[in-house]
Every structure is written in C-alpha cells, then in structure tokens.
C-alpha cells in the first residue's frame, strides 16, 4: 500500500532541487505523514525521528494530505446520483453494521 500511495502521489509532491538545497524525497514525506496519522506525534517529534526540521514537517504534512485526497477522492468518495444508488449504500451499511453488532449480543 505504501508503494501505491507513493507512486500515485509523487507527481503532486515532488519538488525540484535548487542550488541551495536538495528537495526532500517524496517517500520521506509520505513516511512522516503516515507516522503523523498513526501516532498523532507532534511536528517536533516527527522532525527529530526523521531528521527533518520541525518547520519543514509543518509545511509538507498538509501538502501530503491534500495530494492524497486529490488523488484518491474520485474513487474512494463516490456519491450516487440516483435514489437506487443511495439505497444500495444504505443496504451495504446495514449489512456491515449487523455483522459487527451480532457477535456482541448476548
């Protein structure tokens, strides 16, 4: 999954090297972002763990989130356009709901 996320978000996240500094690799940006989501760690802690400045982390974490949403929103967030489509979503939700609740009943 990491490789797919990286491959699909790289065009939106990749930056050019300059004379003054090298661009942060997109794999590092994605790894920091996923750690942020998984742990809720502070930007300072993430910067320390990944050897990146806190301010740098603060700048690219929202960019990574935006890139992922832009890349995957069309296939993940899919709104139906017909009443039948909404009913199908309701049926799927109901099916999932009862599968998780039934084992809890005594």
PDB file of N, CA and C in Angstrom:
ATOM      1  N   UNK A   1       0.824  -1.189   0.000  1.00  0.00           N
ATOM      2  CA  UNK A   1       0.000   0.000   0.000  1.00  0.00           C
ATOM      3  C   UNK A   1       0.873   1.260   0.000  1.00  0.00           C
ATOM      4  N   UNK A   2       1.972   1.206   0.740  1.00  0.00           N
ATOM      5  CA  UNK A   2       2.849   2.373   0.771  1.00  0.00           C
ATOM      6  C   UNK A   2       3.359   2.695  -0.625  1.00  0.00           C
ATOM      7  N   UNK A   3       3.763   1.661  -1.355  1.00  0.00           N
ATOM      8  CA  UNK A   3       4.297   1.880  -2.696  1.00  0.00           C
ATOM      9  C   UNK A   3       3.245   2.470  -3.631  1.00  0.00           C
ATOM     10  N   UNK A   4       2.002   2.009  -3.506  1.00  0.00           N
ATOM     11  CA  UNK A   4       0.934   2.567  -4.340  1.00  0.00           C
ATOM     12  C   UNK A   4       0.671   4.024  -3.983  1.00  0.00           C
ATOM     13  N   UNK A   5       0.598   4.320  -2.689  1.00  0.00           N
ATOM     14  CA  UNK A   5       0.429   5.715  -2.265  1.00  0.00           C
ATOM     15  C   UNK A   5       1.559   6.587  -2.788  1.00  0.00           C
ATOM     16  N   UNK A   6       2.771   6.081  -2.678  1.00  0.00           N
ATOM     17  CA  UNK A   6       3.936   6.837  -3.124  1.00  0.00           C
ATOM     18  C   UNK A   6       3.904   7.077  -4.627  1.00  0.00           C
ATOM     19  N   UNK A   7       3.615   6.028  -5.369  1.00  0.00           N
ATOM     20  CA  UNK A   7       3.603   6.150  -6.830  1.00  0.00           C
ATOM     21  C   UNK A   7       2.543   7.140  -7.307  1.00  0.00           C
ATOM     22  N   UNK A   8       1.367   7.077  -6.695  1.00  0.00           N
ATOM     23  CA  UNK A   8       0.282   7.925  -7.174  1.00  0.00           C
ATOM     24  C   UNK A   8       0.375   9.353  -6.669  1.00  0.00           C
ATOM     25  N   UNK A   9       1.024   9.585  -5.535  1.00  0.00           N
ATOM     26  CA  UNK A   9       1.108  10.947  -5.005  1.00  0.00           C
ATOM     27  C   UNK A   9       2.396  11.665  -5.388  1.00  0.00           C
ATOM     28  N   UNK A  10       3.390  10.951  -5.907  1.00  0.00           N
ATOM     29  CA  UNK A  10       4.672  11.569  -6.245  1.00  0.00           C
ATOM     30  C   UNK A  10       4.545  12.757  -7.197  1.00  0.00           C
ATOM     31  N   UNK A  11       3.771  12.669  -8.281  1.00  0.00           N
ATOM     32  CA  UNK A  11       3.705  13.831  -9.176  1.00  0.00           C
ATOM     33  C   UNK A  11       3.201  15.106  -8.489  1.00  0.00           C
ATOM     34  N   UNK A  12       2.366  14.960  -7.486  1.00  0.00           N
ATOM     35  CA  UNK A  12       1.832  16.129  -6.777  1.00  0.00           C
ATOM     36  C   UNK A  12       2.780  16.635  -5.692  1.00  0.00           C
ATOM     37  N   UNK A  13       3.679  15.782  -5.222  1.00  0.00           N
ATOM     38  CA  UNK A  13       4.536  16.139  -4.087  1.00  0.00           C
ATOM     39  C   UNK A  13       5.986  16.422  -4.459  1.00  0.00           C
ATOM     40  N   UNK A  14       6.418  15.962  -5.607  1.00  0.00           N
ATOM     41  CA  UNK A  14       7.827  16.085  -5.975  1.00  0.00           C
ATOM     42  C   UNK A  14       8.197  17.545  -6.222  1.00  0.00           C
ATOM     43  N   UNK A  15       9.338  17.943  -5.696  1.00  0.00           N
ATOM     44  CA  UNK A  15       9.855  19.301  -5.878  1.00  0.00           C
ATOM     45  C   UNK A  15      11.226  19.224  -6.534  1.00  0.00           C
ATOM     46  N   UNK A  16      11.667  20.344  -7.086  1.00  0.00           N
ATOM     47  CA  UNK A  16      12.961  20.413  -7.760  1.00  0.00           C
ATOM     48  C   UNK A  16      14.075  20.752  -6.762  1.00  0.00           C
ATOM     49  N   UNK A  17      15.241  20.191  -6.985  1.00  0.00           N
ATOM     50  CA  UNK A  17      16.421  20.598  -6.231  1.00  0.00           C
ATOM     51  C   UNK A  17      16.803  22.010  -6.660  1.00  0.00           C
ATOM     52  N   UNK A  18      17.396  22.757  -5.752  1.00  0.00           N
ATOM     53  CA  UNK A  18      17.902  24.082  -6.088  1.00  0.00           C
ATOM     54  C   UNK A  18      19.402  24.126  -5.821  1.00  0.00           C
ATOM     55  N   UNK A  19      20.017  25.259  -6.121  1.00  0.00           N
ATOM     56  CA  UNK A  19      21.441  25.417  -5.842  1.00  0.00           C
ATOM     57  C   UNK A  19      21.709  25.410  -4.341  1.00  0.00           C
ATOM     58  N   UNK A  20      20.711  25.796  -3.568  1.00  0.00           N
ATOM     59  CA  UNK A  20      20.901  25.971  -2.132  1.00  0.00           C
ATOM     60  C   UNK A  20      20.552  24.736  -1.302  1.00  0.00           C
ATOM     61  N   UNK A  21      19.647  23.897  -1.820  1.00  0.00           N
ATOM     62  CA  UNK A  21      19.245  22.721  -1.044  1.00  0.00           C
ATOM     63  C   UNK A  21      18.680  21.639  -1.959  1.00  0.00           C
ATOM     64  N   UNK A  22      18.724  20.421  -1.463  1.00  0.00           N
ATOM     65  CA  UNK A  22      18.103  19.308  -2.176  1.00  0.00           C
ATOM     66  C   UNK A  22      16.664  19.164  -1.695  1.00  0.00           C
ATOM     67  N   UNK A  23      15.796  18.783  -2.597  1.00  0.00           N
ATOM     68  CA  UNK A  23      14.390  18.575  -2.241  1.00  0.00           C
ATOM     69  C   UNK A  23      14.249  17.341  -1.357  1.00  0.00           C
ATOM     70  N   UNK A  24      13.280  17.384  -0.465  1.00  0.00           N
ATOM     71  CA  UNK A  24      13.012  16.239   0.402  1.00  0.00           C
ATOM     72  C   UNK A  24      12.357  15.147  -0.447  1.00  0.00           C
ATOM     73  N   UNK A  25      12.843  13.919  -0.371  1.00  0.00           N
ATOM     74  CA  UNK A  25      12.251  12.832  -1.167  1.00  0.00           C
ATOM     75  C   UNK A  25      10.779  12.611  -0.815  1.00  0.00           C
ATOM     76  N   UNK A  26       9.984  12.280  -1.810  1.00  0.00           N
ATOM     77  CA  UNK A  26       8.553  12.103  -1.570  1.00  0.00           C
ATOM     78  C   UNK A  26       8.290  10.903  -0.660  1.00  0.00           C
ATOM     79  N   UNK A  27       9.135   9.904  -0.707  1.00  0.00           N
ATOM     80  CA  UNK A  27       8.973   8.752   0.187  1.00  0.00           C
ATOM     81  C   UNK A  27       9.112   9.148   1.641  1.00  0.00           C
ATOM     82  N   UNK A  28      10.043  10.050   1.921  1.00  0.00           N
ATOM     83  CA  UNK A  28      10.225  10.541   3.285  1.00  0.00           C
ATOM     84  C   UNK A  28       9.016  11.355   3.721  1.00  0.00           C
ATOM     85  N   UNK A  29       8.517  12.196   2.839  1.00  0.00           N
ATOM     86  CA  UNK A  29       7.328  12.992   3.166  1.00  0.00           C
ATOM     87  C   UNK A  29       6.148  12.083   3.497  1.00  0.00           C
ATOM     88  N   UNK A  30       5.950  11.049   2.684  1.00  0.00           N
ATOM     89  CA  UNK A  30       4.841  10.138   2.907  1.00  0.00           C
ATOM     90  C   UNK A  30       5.022   9.357   4.204  1.00  0.00           C
ATOM     91  N   UNK A  31       6.236   8.915   4.496  1.00  0.00           N
ATOM     92  CA  UNK A  31       6.503   8.175   5.733  1.00  0.00           C
ATOM     93  C   UNK A  31       6.229   9.042   6.959  1.00  0.00           C
ATOM     94  N   UNK A  32       6.657  10.294   6.919  1.00  0.00           N
ATOM     95  CA  UNK A  32       6.406  11.213   8.029  1.00  0.00           C
ATOM     96  C   UNK A  32       4.906  11.430   8.196  1.00  0.00           C
ATOM     97  N   UNK A  33       4.215  11.628   7.086  1.00  0.00           N
ATOM     98  CA  UNK A  33       2.775  11.857   7.141  1.00  0.00           C
ATOM     99  C   UNK A  33       2.042  10.653   7.726  1.00  0.00           C
ATOM    100  N   UNK A  34       2.391   9.454   7.298  1.00  0.00           N
ATOM    101  CA  UNK A  34       1.728   8.258   7.818  1.00  0.00           C
ATOM    102  C   UNK A  34       2.019   8.063   9.299  1.00  0.00           C
ATOM    103  N   UNK A  35       3.236   8.355   9.713  1.00  0.00           N
ATOM    104  CA  UNK A  35       3.555   8.275  11.148  1.00  0.00           C
ATOM    105  C   UNK A  35       2.741   9.297  11.933  1.00  0.00           C
ATOM    106  N   UNK A  36       2.569  10.471  11.358  1.00  0.00           N
ATOM    107  CA  UNK A  36       1.758  11.513  11.993  1.00  0.00           C
ATOM    108  C   UNK A  36       0.315  11.030  12.177  1.00  0.00           C
ATOM    109  N   UNK A  37      -0.247  10.411  11.139  1.00  0.00           N
ATOM    110  CA  UNK A  37      -1.616   9.898  11.242  1.00  0.00           C
ATOM    111  C   UNK A  37      -1.714   8.757  12.250  1.00  0.00           C
ATOM    112  N   UNK A  38      -0.731   7.873  12.238  1.00  0.00           N
ATOM    113  CA  UNK A  38      -0.788   6.682  13.084  1.00  0.00           C
ATOM    114  C   UNK A  38      -0.578   6.994  14.556  1.00  0.00           C
ATOM    115  N   UNK A  39       0.290   7.958  14.854  1.00  0.00           N
ATOM    116  CA  UNK A  39       0.655   8.193  16.253  1.00  0.00           C
ATOM    117  C   UNK A  39       0.152   9.510  16.809  1.00  0.00           C
ATOM    118  N   UNK A  40      -0.123  10.467  15.929  1.00  0.00           N
ATOM    119  CA  UNK A  40      -0.502  11.791  16.416  1.00  0.00           C
ATOM    120  C   UNK A  40       0.675  12.536  17.022  1.00  0.00           C
ATOM    121  N   UNK A  41       1.873  12.131  16.664  1.00  0.00           N
ATOM    122  CA  UNK A  41       3.080  12.758  17.206  1.00  0.00           C
ATOM    123  C   UNK A  41       3.154  14.229  16.795  1.00  0.00           C
ATOM    124  N   UNK A  42       3.830  14.999  17.593  1.00  0.00           N
ATOM    125  CA  UNK A  42       3.995  16.428  17.287  1.00  0.00           C
ATOM    126  C   UNK A  42       4.956  16.589  16.113  1.00  0.00           C
ATOM    127  N   UNK A  43       4.906  17.747  15.497  1.00  0.00           N
ATOM    128  CA  UNK A  43       5.824  18.031  14.393  1.00  0.00           C
ATOM    129  C   UNK A  43       7.268  18.000  14.875  1.00  0.00           C
ATOM    130  N   UNK A  44       7.507  18.464  16.080  1.00  0.00           N
ATOM    131  CA  UNK A  44       8.865  18.447  16.625  1.00  0.00           C
ATOM    132  C   UNK A  44       9.368  17.015  16.789  1.00  0.00           C
ATOM    133  N   UNK A  45       8.515  16.141  17.304  1.00  0.00           N
ATOM    134  CA  UNK A  45       8.892  14.741  17.478  1.00  0.00           C
ATOM    135  C   UNK A  45       9.134  14.062  16.132  1.00  0.00           C
ATOM    136  N   UNK A  46       8.266  14.333  15.159  1.00  0.00           N
ATOM    137  CA  UNK A  46       8.450  13.762  13.825  1.00  0.00           C
ATOM    138  C   UNK A  46       9.747  14.260  13.198  1.00  0.00           C
ATOM    139  N   UNK A  47      10.002  15.552  13.348  1.00  0.00           N
ATOM    140  CA  UNK A  47      11.236  16.106  12.818  1.00  0.00           C
ATOM    141  C   UNK A  47      12.460  15.446  13.427  1.00  0.00           C
ATOM    142  N   UNK A  48      12.407  15.226  14.734  1.00  0.00           N
ATOM    143  CA  UNK A  48      13.524  14.578  15.418  1.00  0.00           C
ATOM    144  C   UNK A  48      13.689  13.139  14.939  1.00  0.00           C
ATOM    145  N   UNK A  49      12.584  12.398  14.839  1.00  0.00           N
ATOM    146  CA  UNK A  49      12.648  10.985  14.443  1.00  0.00           C
ATOM    147  C   UNK A  49      13.141  10.791  13.015  1.00  0.00           C
ATOM    148  N   UNK A  50      12.776  11.719  12.130  1.00  0.00           N
ATOM    149  CA  UNK A  50      13.119  11.556  10.715  1.00  0.00           C
ATOM    150  C   UNK A  50      14.253  12.482  10.281  1.00  0.00           C
ATOM    151  N   UNK A  51      14.831  13.222  11.212  1.00  0.00           N
ATOM    152  CA  UNK A  51      15.952  14.119  10.940  1.00  0.00           C
ATOM    153  C   UNK A  51      15.597  15.177   9.897  1.00  0.00           C
ATOM    154  N   UNK A  52      14.432  15.798  10.119  1.00  0.00           N
ATOM    155  CA  UNK A  52      13.934  16.877   9.271  1.00  0.00           C
ATOM    156  C   UNK A  52      13.526  18.002  10.213  1.00  0.00           C
ATOM    157  N   UNK A  53      13.670  19.228   9.786  1.00  0.00           N
ATOM    158  CA  UNK A  53      13.305  20.347  10.637  1.00  0.00           C
ATOM    159  C   UNK A  53      11.810  20.378  10.956  1.00  0.00           C
ATOM    160  N   UNK A  54      11.486  20.813  12.157  1.00  0.00           N
ATOM    161  CA  UNK A  54      10.097  20.892  12.587  1.00  0.00           C
ATOM    162  C   UNK A  54       9.278  21.768  11.651  1.00  0.00           C
ATOM    163  N   UNK A  55       9.814  22.905  11.258  1.00  0.00           N
ATOM    164  CA  UNK A  55       9.103  23.816  10.366  1.00  0.00           C
ATOM    165  C   UNK A  55       8.896  23.189   8.987  1.00  0.00           C
ATOM    166  N   UNK A  56       9.850  22.396   8.555  1.00  0.00           N
ATOM    167  CA  UNK A  56       9.728  21.711   7.268  1.00  0.00           C
ATOM    168  C   UNK A  56       8.595  20.691   7.326  1.00  0.00           C
ATOM    169  N   UNK A  57       8.551  19.926   8.409  1.00  0.00           N
ATOM    170  CA  UNK A  57       7.468  18.957   8.593  1.00  0.00           C
ATOM    171  C   UNK A  57       6.127  19.682   8.621  1.00  0.00           C
ATOM    172  N   UNK A  58       6.093  20.778   9.310  1.00  0.00           N
ATOM    173  CA  UNK A  58       4.874  21.578   9.430  1.00  0.00           C
ATOM    174  C   UNK A  58       4.377  22.058   8.067  1.00  0.00           C
ATOM    175  N   UNK A  59       5.293  22.309   7.160  1.00  0.00           N
ATOM    176  CA  UNK A  59       4.910  22.776   5.828  1.00  0.00           C
ATOM    177  C   UNK A  59       4.430  21.649   4.929  1.00  0.00           C
ATOM    178  N   UNK A  60       5.078  20.474   4.958  1.00  0.00           N
ATOM    179  CA  UNK A  60       4.711  19.466   3.966  1.00  0.00           C
ATOM    180  C   UNK A  60       3.638  18.480   4.419  1.00  0.00           C
ATOM    181  N   UNK A  61       3.362  18.341   5.701  1.00  0.00           N
ATOM    182  CA  UNK A  61       2.313  17.409   6.135  1.00  0.00           C
ATOM    183  C   UNK A  61       0.955  17.784   5.531  1.00  0.00           C
ATOM    184  N   UNK A  62       0.521  19.035   5.582  1.00  0.00           N
ATOM    185  CA  UNK A  62      -0.749  19.376   4.924  1.00  0.00           C
ATOM    186  C   UNK A  62      -0.707  19.170   3.404  1.00  0.00           C
ATOM    187  N   UNK A  63       0.446  19.392   2.791  1.00  0.00           N
ATOM    188  CA  UNK A  63       0.575  19.170   1.346  1.00  0.00           C
ATOM    189  C   UNK A  63       0.375  17.698   0.985  1.00  0.00           C
ATOM    190  N   UNK A  64       0.921  16.809   1.808  1.00  0.00           N
ATOM    191  CA  UNK A  64       0.770  15.372   1.561  1.00  0.00           C
ATOM    192  C   UNK A  64      -0.700  14.975   1.714  1.00  0.00           C
ATOM    193  N   UNK A  65      -1.356  15.491   2.736  1.00  0.00           N
ATOM    194  CA  UNK A  65      -2.776  15.185   2.934  1.00  0.00           C
ATOM    195  C   UNK A  65      -3.597  15.651   1.735  1.00  0.00           C
ATOM    196  N   UNK A  66      -3.337  16.849   1.268  1.00  0.00           N
ATOM    197  CA  UNK A  66      -4.054  17.391   0.114  1.00  0.00           C
ATOM    198  C   UNK A  66      -3.805  16.553  -1.134  1.00  0.00           C
ATOM    199  N   UNK A  67      -2.565  16.126  -1.338  1.00  0.00           N
ATOM    200  CA  UNK A  67      -2.226  15.318  -2.513  1.00  0.00           C
ATOM    201  C   UNK A  67      -2.936  13.974  -2.481  1.00  0.00           C
ATOM    202  N   UNK A  68      -2.995  13.343  -1.318  1.00  0.00           N
ATOM    203  CA  UNK A  68      -3.657  12.039  -1.202  1.00  0.00           C
ATOM    204  C   UNK A  68      -5.153  12.175  -1.443  1.00  0.00           C
ATOM    205  N   UNK A  69      -5.752  13.196  -0.857  1.00  0.00           N
ATOM    206  CA  UNK A  69      -7.191  13.415  -1.064  1.00  0.00           C
ATOM    207  C   UNK A  69      -7.469  13.696  -2.535  1.00  0.00           C
ATOM    208  N   UNK A  70      -6.674  14.534  -3.158  1.00  0.00           N
ATOM    209  CA  UNK A  70      -6.885  14.862  -4.567  1.00  0.00           C
ATOM    210  C   UNK A  70      -6.731  13.636  -5.463  1.00  0.00           C
ATOM    211  N   UNK A  71      -5.786  12.776  -5.140  1.00  0.00           N
ATOM    212  CA  UNK A  71      -5.523  11.603  -5.969  1.00  0.00           C
ATOM    213  C   UNK A  71      -6.579  10.511  -5.812  1.00  0.00           C
ATOM    214  N   UNK A  72      -7.059  10.296  -4.593  1.00  0.00           N
ATOM    215  CA  UNK A  72      -7.940   9.166  -4.326  1.00  0.00           C
ATOM    216  C   UNK A  72      -9.407   9.526  -4.163  1.00  0.00           C
ATOM    217  N   UNK A  73      -9.751  10.783  -4.120  1.00  0.00           N
ATOM    218  CA  UNK A  73     -11.134  11.155  -3.816  1.00  0.00           C
ATOM    219  C   UNK A  73     -12.125  10.660  -4.859  1.00  0.00           C
ATOM    220  N   UNK A  74     -11.757  10.647  -6.113  1.00  0.00           N
ATOM    221  CA  UNK A  74     -12.688  10.231  -7.161  1.00  0.00           C
ATOM    222  C   UNK A  74     -13.089   8.763  -7.032  1.00  0.00           C
ATOM    223  N   UNK A  75     -12.177   7.918  -6.586  1.00  0.00           N
ATOM    224  CA  UNK A  75     -12.519   6.504  -6.484  1.00  0.00           C
ATOM    225  C   UNK A  75     -12.943   6.073  -5.085  1.00  0.00           C
ATOM    226  N   UNK A  76     -12.611   6.841  -4.069  1.00  0.00           N
ATOM    227  CA  UNK A  76     -12.967   6.453  -2.707  1.00  0.00           C
ATOM    228  C   UNK A  76     -14.255   7.137  -2.265  1.00  0.00           C
ATOM    229  N   UNK A  77     -14.355   8.422  -2.488  1.00  0.00           N
ATOM    230  CA  UNK A  77     -15.552   9.171  -2.119  1.00  0.00           C
ATOM    231  C   UNK A  77     -16.419   9.243  -3.365  1.00  0.00           C
ATOM    232  N   UNK A  78     -17.355   8.325  -3.428  1.00  0.00           N
ATOM    233  CA  UNK A  78     -18.173   8.185  -4.614  1.00  0.00           C
ATOM    234  C   UNK A  78     -19.632   8.415  -4.229  1.00  0.00           C
ATOM    235  N   UNK A  79     -20.212   9.530  -4.636  1.00  0.00           N
ATOM    236  CA  UNK A  79     -21.587   9.836  -4.294  1.00  0.00           C
ATOM    237  C   UNK A  79     -22.529   9.352  -5.393  1.00  0.00           C
ATOM    238  N   UNK A  80     -23.557   8.610  -5.010  1.00  0.00           N
ATOM    239  CA  UNK A  80     -24.505   8.149  -6.016  1.00  0.00           C
ATOM    240  C   UNK A  80     -25.331   9.315  -6.571  1.00  0.00           C
ATOM    241  N   UNK A  81     -25.834   9.123  -7.754  1.00  0.00           N
ATOM    242  CA  UNK A  81     -26.625  10.178  -8.397  1.00  0.00           C
ATOM    243  C   UNK A  81     -28.092   9.790  -8.527  1.00  0.00           C
ATOM    244  N   UNK A  82     -28.428   8.561  -8.140  1.00  0.00           N
ATOM    245  CA  UNK A  82     -29.816   8.107  -8.245  1.00  0.00           C
ATOM    246  C   UNK A  82     -30.307   7.619  -6.886  1.00  0.00           C
ATOM    247  N   UNK A  83     -31.617   7.601  -6.680  1.00  0.00           N
ATOM    248  CA  UNK A  83     -32.152   7.049  -5.425  1.00  0.00           C
ATOM    249  C   UNK A  83     -31.763   5.584  -5.212  1.00  0.00           C
ATOM    250  N   UNK A  84     -31.688   4.810  -6.296  1.00  0.00           N
ATOM    251  CA  UNK A  84     -31.289   3.411  -6.180  1.00  0.00           C
ATOM    252  C   UNK A  84     -29.850   3.284  -5.676  1.00  0.00           C
ATOM    253  N   UNK A  85     -28.997   4.194  -6.118  1.00  0.00           N
ATOM    254  CA  UNK A  85     -27.611   4.193  -5.654  1.00  0.00           C
ATOM    255  C   UNK A  85     -27.520   4.444  -4.163  1.00  0.00           C
ATOM    256  N   UNK A  86     -28.319   5.388  -3.661  1.00  0.00           N
ATOM    257  CA  UNK A  86     -28.341   5.674  -2.221  1.00  0.00           C
ATOM    258  C   UNK A  86     -28.890   4.482  -1.440  1.00  0.00           C
ATOM    259  N   UNK A  87     -29.890   3.809  -1.976  1.00  0.00           N
ATOM    260  CA  UNK A  87     -30.436   2.632  -1.305  1.00  0.00           C
ATOM    261  C   UNK A  87     -29.414   1.500  -1.229  1.00  0.00           C
ATOM    262  N   UNK A  88     -28.617   1.347  -2.266  1.00  0.00           N
ATOM    263  CA  UNK A  88     -27.573   0.325  -2.253  1.00  0.00           C
ATOM    264  C   UNK A  88     -26.529   0.621  -1.176  1.00  0.00           C
ATOM    265  N   UNK A  89     -26.166   1.870  -1.032  1.00  0.00           N
ATOM    266  CA  UNK A  89     -25.213   2.247   0.020  1.00  0.00           C
ATOM    267  C   UNK A  89     -25.822   1.970   1.388  1.00  0.00           C
ATOM    268  N   UNK A  90     -27.106   2.283   1.562  1.00  0.00           N
ATOM    269  CA  UNK A  90     -27.779   2.015   2.837  1.00  0.00           C
ATOM    270  C   UNK A  90     -27.797   0.522   3.130  1.00  0.00           C
ATOM    271  N   UNK A  91     -28.037  -0.300   2.120  1.00  0.00           N
ATOM    272  CA  UNK A  91     -28.035  -1.763   2.313  1.00  0.00           C
ATOM    273  C   UNK A  91     -26.643  -2.258   2.725  1.00  0.00           C
ATOM    274  N   UNK A  92     -25.611  -1.738   2.075  1.00  0.00           N
ATOM    275  CA  UNK A  92     -24.246  -2.145   2.418  1.00  0.00           C
ATOM    276  C   UNK A  92     -23.898  -1.736   3.848  1.00  0.00           C
ATOM    277  N   UNK A  93     -24.285  -0.528   4.227  1.00  0.00           N
ATOM    278  CA  UNK A  93     -24.012  -0.052   5.589  1.00  0.00           C
ATOM    279  C   UNK A  93     -24.743  -0.926   6.608  1.00  0.00           C
ATOM    280  N   UNK A  94     -26.022  -1.217   6.334  1.00  0.00           N
ATOM    281  CA  UNK A  94     -26.811  -2.046   7.242  1.00  0.00           C
ATOM    282  C   UNK A  94     -26.191  -3.434   7.390  1.00  0.00           C
ATOM    283  N   UNK A  95     -25.731  -4.004   6.292  1.00  0.00           N
ATOM    284  CA  UNK A  95     -25.107  -5.320   6.329  1.00  0.00           C
ATOM    285  C   UNK A  95     -23.845  -5.296   7.189  1.00  0.00           C
ATOM    286  N   UNK A  96     -23.010  -4.303   7.001  1.00  0.00           N
ATOM    287  CA  UNK A  96     -21.784  -4.197   7.802  1.00  0.00           C
ATOM    288  C   UNK A  96     -22.112  -3.970   9.268  1.00  0.00           C
ATOM    289  N   UNK A  97     -23.102  -3.144   9.530  1.00  0.00           N
ATOM    290  CA  UNK A  97     -23.485  -2.803  10.898  1.00  0.00           C
ATOM    291  C   UNK A  97     -23.919  -4.063  11.649  1.00  0.00           C
ATOM    292  N   UNK A  98     -24.789  -4.848  11.041  1.00  0.00           N
ATOM    293  CA  UNK A  98     -25.287  -6.032  11.721  1.00  0.00           C
ATOM    294  C   UNK A  98     -24.222  -7.105  11.871  1.00  0.00           C
ATOM    295  N   UNK A  99     -23.268  -7.169  10.979  1.00  0.00           N
ATOM    296  CA  UNK A  99     -22.181  -8.139  11.106  1.00  0.00           C
ATOM    297  C   UNK A  99     -21.308  -7.819  12.316  1.00  0.00           C
ATOM    298  N   UNK A 100     -21.139  -6.534  12.615  1.00  0.00           N
ATOM    299  CA  UNK A 100     -20.282  -6.168  13.752  1.00  0.00           C
ATOM    300  C   UNK A 100     -21.041  -6.175  15.059  1.00  0.00           C
ATOM    301  N   UNK A 101     -22.344  -5.957  15.024  1.00  0.00           N
ATOM    302  CA  UNK A 101     -23.138  -5.897  16.257  1.00  0.00           C
ATOM    303  C   UNK A 101     -23.546  -7.291  16.743  1.00  0.00           C
ATOM    304  N   UNK A 102     -23.894  -8.176  15.852  1.00  0.00           N
ATOM    305  CA  UNK A 102     -24.397  -9.502  16.242  1.00  0.00           C
ATOM    306  C   UNK A 102     -23.459 -10.250  17.197  1.00  0.00           C
ATOM    307  N   UNK A 103     -22.147 -10.282  16.949  1.00  0.00           N
ATOM    308  CA  UNK A 103     -21.285 -11.004  17.892  1.00  0.00           C
ATOM    309  C   UNK A 103     -21.299 -10.410  19.290  1.00  0.00           C
ATOM    310  N   UNK A 104     -21.693  -9.139  19.424  1.00  0.00           N
ATOM    311  CA  UNK A 104     -21.687  -8.503  20.742  1.00  0.00           C
ATOM    312  C   UNK A 104     -22.934  -8.816  21.549  1.00  0.00           C
ATOM    313  N   UNK A 105     -23.999  -9.244  20.902  1.00  0.00           N
ATOM    314  CA  UNK A 105     -25.248  -9.548  21.624  1.00  0.00           C
ATOM    315  C   UNK A 105     -25.098 -10.822  22.448  1.00  0.00           C
ATOM    316  N   UNK A 106     -25.760 -10.814  23.586  1.00  0.00           N
ATOM    317  CA  UNK A 106     -25.689 -11.984  24.476  1.00  0.00           C
ATOM    318  C   UNK A 106     -26.983 -12.762  24.398  1.00  0.00           C
TER     319      UNK A 106
END
